[in-house]
């Protein structure tokens, strides 16, 4: 790699003194050194290095000023024609590769503060919402415990996740000691007035994953319960567990009274018998009853059982994810396992988090499905930041077909304008947009499928190529200082935003709208 223009070697070495990792390295993290851009080793040579614009039937390298001014002029004209709903945004919500608060704050400042864009989606879902909006709607943020809670839990319940592969450090450093019984000393020290035993684990997954096998190796088959439900039947299982726990009286009445509302209504609305759930899920009734006991049956001596609930993509990206998330949170709340050691109802992630934006309240709920807007021919310009809808939309074939058709209308229009005549070029682009065309701008670190349809491609920097702030699932803040040069002229997202905002200020001022231009002041 390069550091300030000079060759340097990069080695990733985990910190043995770190309370989160204790010197354990995930496969992804450990290989970052060999997966970074390097002209010496030949790795990541596909990285974007220069701004590009569509000219002469292909993407051609150009200057930052040329590319950004074109984006600003077309954006201004589209907003003038269609209002800010004519601008459609797709952006990553954690920056990609742990891309940091600085980058997501910048895109948020531009689109939510300086503008009031409503038609916006997140990188892996078609609208602007949380992966766990059902949990958030109940007032339970998705990162509400610490890694140590996995060592203190009497039971861990994991749903739709494979933490051996996706949360390797967390799994080996905190889950496994509990399953082995080597965290008993920690339990006795932190929770001295309770009976303790090695932790048990309930794994809800239609498949037998590597996590199931690893847990059986560590805890013995008697300490693991794999609930291989029929795909998509999580809601029935959770409601049956909730009903069984309530009917057994294994609920935390004091916590429910002090910290929740609507308990009785929830019990009535979500009632599900064990037998009915068994028919739906394909499980045996006794297995559901055993799981309920592992979750909530009081321990020897009468102390409440401490259960940590964890989930990931198999649950939170399901088609009914709001209700299923809420049903799992119901169990955690009923048993008092939010905000207590050894508890929590959390998502597992597996990457650094870097999501910090100004208020997005104007987007409203439910947020618009951006992919459907584009398929229906709405919008005139599409800004894409670090994501690829060709891989992450629910209607990929139709989306690709329509997106290519609409962007090709603009590409065809560009061929009718002589090089160097910017006013004629923008006028022709706008004429194509009024005929159903779409102007596409792609910001990324490597060429993407959606980027191949774009008219402007901007090269971004990634983790290690800028100084940035992020956090992990433990909620520990981390400052990563820049330690290598980005390739070519690539820039961090936040500086690309600054260039675009400055250009928008100039463009709106030239259009005789100083009131709008003033919204874009202060981007340095």
mmCIF file of N, CA and C in Angstrom, residues 180-238:
data_model
loop_
_atom_site.group_PDB
_atom_site.id
_atom_site.type_symbol
_atom_site.label_atom_id
_atom_site.label_comp_id
_atom_site.label_asym_id
_atom_site.label_seq_id
_atom_site.Cartn_x
_atom_site.Cartn_y
_atom_site.Cartn_z
ATOM 1 N N UNK A 180 -19.183 -23.360 27.713
ATOM 2 C CA UNK A 180 -18.201 -24.275 28.307
ATOM 3 C C UNK A 180 -18.274 -24.301 29.828
ATOM 4 N N UNK A 181 -18.828 -23.250 30.404
ATOM 5 C CA UNK A 181 -18.839 -23.125 31.861
ATOM 6 C C UNK A 181 -17.653 -22.373 32.415
ATOM 7 N N UNK A 182 -16.797 -21.834 31.531
ATOM 8 C CA UNK A 182 -15.611 -21.119 32.026
ATOM 9 C C UNK A 182 -15.918 -19.688 32.432
ATOM 10 N N UNK A 183 -17.167 -19.230 32.222
ATOM 11 C CA UNK A 183 -17.531 -17.888 32.689
ATOM 12 C C UNK A 183 -18.246 -17.926 34.036
ATOM 13 N N UNK A 184 -18.260 -19.091 34.689
ATOM 14 C CA UNK A 184 -18.962 -19.200 35.977
ATOM 15 C C UNK A 184 -18.381 -18.270 37.029
ATOM 16 N N UNK A 185 -17.070 -18.093 37.013
ATOM 17 C CA UNK A 185 -16.449 -17.186 37.984
ATOM 18 C C UNK A 185 -16.954 -15.766 37.781
ATOM 19 N N UNK A 186 -17.083 -15.359 36.519
ATOM 20 C CA UNK A 186 -17.615 -14.029 36.218
ATOM 21 C C UNK A 186 -19.053 -13.915 36.696
ATOM 22 N N UNK A 187 -19.854 -14.939 36.491
ATOM 23 C CA UNK A 187 -21.247 -14.920 36.932
ATOM 24 C C UNK A 187 -21.341 -14.786 38.450
ATOM 25 N N UNK A 188 -20.512 -15.546 39.153
ATOM 26 C CA UNK A 188 -20.563 -15.495 40.623
ATOM 27 C C UNK A 188 -20.137 -14.126 41.141
ATOM 28 N N UNK A 189 -19.181 -13.515 40.449
ATOM 29 C CA UNK A 189 -18.700 -12.203 40.897
ATOM 30 C C UNK A 189 -19.722 -11.110 40.594
ATOM 31 N N UNK A 190 -20.314 -11.155 39.392
ATOM 32 C CA UNK A 190 -21.235 -10.102 38.989
ATOM 33 C C UNK A 190 -22.646 -10.308 39.551
ATOM 34 N N UNK A 191 -23.049 -11.576 39.760
ATOM 35 C CA UNK A 191 -24.401 -11.888 40.207
ATOM 36 C C UNK A 191 -24.306 -12.850 41.396
ATOM 37 N N UNK A 192 -23.852 -12.370 42.551
ATOM 38 C CA UNK A 192 -23.484 -13.263 43.659
ATOM 39 C C UNK A 192 -24.651 -13.951 44.358
ATOM 40 N N UNK A 193 -25.874 -13.465 44.185
ATOM 41 C CA UNK A 193 -26.997 -13.999 44.952
ATOM 42 C C UNK A 193 -27.876 -14.972 44.165
ATOM 43 N N UNK A 194 -27.316 -15.550 43.119
ATOM 44 C CA UNK A 194 -28.089 -16.471 42.286
ATOM 45 C C UNK A 194 -27.341 -17.776 42.086
ATOM 46 N N UNK A 195 -28.111 -18.822 41.789
ATOM 47 C CA UNK A 195 -27.503 -20.093 41.399
ATOM 48 C C UNK A 195 -27.034 -19.995 39.949
ATOM 49 N N UNK A 196 -25.871 -20.600 39.653
ATOM 50 C CA UNK A 196 -25.316 -20.490 38.308
ATOM 51 C C UNK A 196 -24.895 -21.856 37.773
ATOM 52 N N UNK A 197 -25.005 -21.988 36.463
ATOM 53 C CA UNK A 197 -24.586 -23.203 35.757
ATOM 54 C C UNK A 197 -24.102 -22.768 34.383
ATOM 55 N N UNK A 198 -23.416 -23.646 33.668
ATOM 56 C CA UNK A 198 -23.049 -23.297 32.286
ATOM 57 C C UNK A 198 -24.273 -22.885 31.477
ATOM 58 N N UNK A 199 -24.091 -21.957 30.555
ATOM 59 C CA UNK A 199 -25.204 -21.439 29.778
ATOM 60 C C UNK A 199 -25.767 -22.462 28.804
ATOM 61 N N UNK A 200 -27.029 -22.297 28.486
ATOM 62 C CA UNK A 200 -27.692 -23.091 27.461
ATOM 63 C C UNK A 200 -27.983 -22.188 26.272
ATOM 64 N N UNK A 201 -28.236 -22.812 25.124
ATOM 65 C CA UNK A 201 -28.517 -22.021 23.934
ATOM 66 C C UNK A 201 -29.654 -22.633 23.133
ATOM 67 N N UNK A 202 -30.565 -21.761 22.677
ATOM 68 C CA UNK A 202 -31.661 -22.136 21.777
ATOM 69 C C UNK A 202 -31.368 -21.493 20.434
ATOM 70 N N UNK A 203 -31.338 -22.298 19.378
ATOM 71 C CA UNK A 203 -31.033 -21.791 18.035
ATOM 72 C C UNK A 203 -32.243 -22.025 17.143
ATOM 73 N N UNK A 204 -32.833 -20.925 16.672
ATOM 74 C CA UNK A 204 -34.009 -21.014 15.796
ATOM 75 C C UNK A 204 -33.545 -20.791 14.367
ATOM 76 N N UNK A 205 -33.560 -21.846 13.576
ATOM 77 C CA UNK A 205 -33.091 -21.760 12.187
ATOM 78 C C UNK A 205 -33.580 -22.987 11.443
ATOM 79 N N UNK A 206 -34.180 -22.821 10.272
ATOM 80 C CA UNK A 206 -34.628 -23.999 9.511
ATOM 81 C C UNK A 206 -33.496 -24.950 9.161
ATOM 82 N N UNK A 207 -32.265 -24.415 9.106
ATOM 83 C CA UNK A 207 -31.115 -25.236 8.713
ATOM 84 C C UNK A 207 -30.266 -25.599 9.930
ATOM 85 N N UNK A 208 -29.541 -26.671 9.790
ATOM 86 C CA UNK A 208 -28.533 -27.002 10.792
ATOM 87 C C UNK A 208 -27.231 -26.316 10.361
ATOM 88 N N UNK A 209 -26.899 -25.239 11.030
ATOM 89 C CA UNK A 209 -25.748 -24.431 10.636
ATOM 90 C C UNK A 209 -24.499 -24.871 11.387
ATOM 91 N N UNK A 210 -23.380 -24.262 10.993
ATOM 92 C CA UNK A 210 -22.126 -24.531 11.706
ATOM 93 C C UNK A 210 -22.207 -24.086 13.150
ATOM 94 N N UNK A 211 -23.038 -23.083 13.445
ATOM 95 C CA UNK A 211 -23.208 -22.637 14.838
ATOM 96 C C UNK A 211 -23.819 -23.737 15.686
ATOM 97 N N UNK A 212 -24.796 -24.456 15.149
ATOM 98 C CA UNK A 212 -25.416 -25.556 15.898
ATOM 99 C C UNK A 212 -24.363 -26.603 16.253
ATOM 100 N N UNK A 213 -23.582 -27.003 15.287
ATOM 101 C CA UNK A 213 -22.562 -28.031 15.518
ATOM 102 C C UNK A 213 -21.528 -27.564 16.537
ATOM 103 N N UNK A 214 -21.086 -26.311 16.407
ATOM 104 C CA UNK A 214 -20.073 -25.788 17.329
ATOM 105 C C UNK A 214 -20.616 -25.713 18.751
ATOM 106 N N UNK A 215 -21.869 -25.292 18.901
ATOM 107 C CA UNK A 215 -22.460 -25.200 20.237
ATOM 108 C C UNK A 215 -22.607 -26.576 20.871
ATOM 109 N N UNK A 216 -22.981 -27.582 20.084
ATOM 110 C CA UNK A 216 -23.081 -28.937 20.626
ATOM 111 C C UNK A 216 -21.717 -29.455 21.051
ATOM 112 N N UNK A 217 -20.674 -29.058 20.321
ATOM 113 C CA UNK A 217 -19.320 -29.482 20.700
ATOM 114 C C UNK A 217 -18.890 -28.841 22.005
ATOM 115 N N UNK A 218 -19.340 -27.605 22.254
ATOM 116 C CA UNK A 218 -18.914 -26.879 23.459
ATOM 117 C C UNK A 218 -19.808 -27.159 24.663
ATOM 118 N N UNK A 219 -21.119 -27.224 24.448
ATOM 119 C CA UNK A 219 -22.052 -27.360 25.568
ATOM 120 C C UNK A 219 -22.600 -28.775 25.715
ATOM 121 N N UNK A 220 -22.312 -29.649 24.745
ATOM 122 C CA UNK A 220 -22.947 -30.959 24.734
ATOM 123 C C UNK A 220 -24.354 -30.823 24.175
ATOM 124 N N UNK A 221 -24.868 -31.882 23.571
ATOM 125 C CA UNK A 221 -26.191 -31.811 22.973
ATOM 126 C C UNK A 221 -27.270 -31.470 23.990
ATOM 127 N N UNK A 222 -27.025 -31.814 25.266
ATOM 128 C CA UNK A 222 -28.022 -31.524 26.291
ATOM 129 C C UNK A 222 -28.120 -30.029 26.593
ATOM 130 N N UNK A 223 -27.128 -29.249 26.187
ATOM 131 C CA UNK A 223 -27.154 -27.801 26.436
ATOM 132 C C UNK A 223 -27.579 -26.985 25.233
ATOM 133 N N UNK A 224 -27.995 -27.670 24.158
ATOM 134 C CA UNK A 224 -28.365 -26.977 22.918
ATOM 135 C C UNK A 224 -29.744 -27.451 22.476
ATOM 136 N N UNK A 225 -30.589 -26.518 22.106
ATOM 137 C CA UNK A 225 -31.880 -26.882 21.525
ATOM 138 C C UNK A 225 -32.001 -26.183 20.179
ATOM 139 N N UNK A 226 -31.944 -26.986 19.111
ATOM 140 C CA UNK A 226 -32.080 -26.452 17.764
ATOM 141 C C UNK A 226 -33.530 -26.587 17.335
ATOM 142 N N UNK A 227 -34.217 -25.457 17.180
ATOM 143 C CA UNK A 227 -35.602 -25.450 16.732
ATOM 144 C C UNK A 227 -35.608 -25.218 15.227
ATOM 145 N N UNK A 228 -35.670 -26.303 14.468
ATOM 146 C CA UNK A 228 -35.617 -26.236 13.003
ATOM 147 C C UNK A 228 -37.020 -25.979 12.460
ATOM 148 N N UNK A 229 -37.481 -24.752 12.599
ATOM 149 C CA UNK A 229 -38.849 -24.408 12.215
ATOM 150 C C UNK A 229 -39.015 -24.409 10.705
ATOM 151 N N UNK A 230 -40.250 -24.549 10.261
ATOM 152 C CA UNK A 230 -40.558 -24.318 8.857
ATOM 153 C C UNK A 230 -40.245 -22.854 8.536
ATOM 154 N N UNK A 231 -39.660 -22.626 7.394
ATOM 155 C CA UNK A 231 -39.267 -21.268 7.039
ATOM 156 C C UNK A 231 -40.453 -20.316 7.091
ATOM 157 N N UNK A 232 -40.257 -19.152 7.732
ATOM 158 C CA UNK A 232 -41.289 -18.128 7.770
ATOM 159 C C UNK A 232 -42.316 -18.295 8.861
ATOM 160 N N UNK A 233 -42.076 -19.191 9.828
ATOM 161 C CA UNK A 233 -43.069 -19.422 10.879
ATOM 162 C C UNK A 233 -42.610 -18.900 12.235
ATOM 163 N N UNK A 234 -41.675 -17.951 12.228
ATOM 164 C CA UNK A 234 -41.154 -17.412 13.481
ATOM 165 C C UNK A 234 -42.261 -16.829 14.353
ATOM 166 N N UNK A 235 -43.200 -16.119 13.733
ATOM 167 C CA UNK A 235 -44.234 -15.434 14.509
ATOM 168 C C UNK A 235 -45.055 -16.409 15.338
ATOM 169 N N UNK A 236 -45.428 -17.526 14.755
ATOM 170 C CA UNK A 236 -46.197 -18.530 15.500
ATOM 171 C C UNK A 236 -45.388 -19.066 16.669
ATOM 172 N N UNK A 237 -44.103 -19.336 16.445
ATOM 173 C CA UNK A 237 -43.253 -19.844 17.524
ATOM 174 C C UNK A 237 -43.158 -18.828 18.660
ATOM 175 N N UNK A 238 -42.869 -17.573 18.325
ATOM 176 C CA UNK A 238 -42.688 -16.557 19.366
ATOM 177 C C UNK A 238 -43.970 -16.346 20.164
#
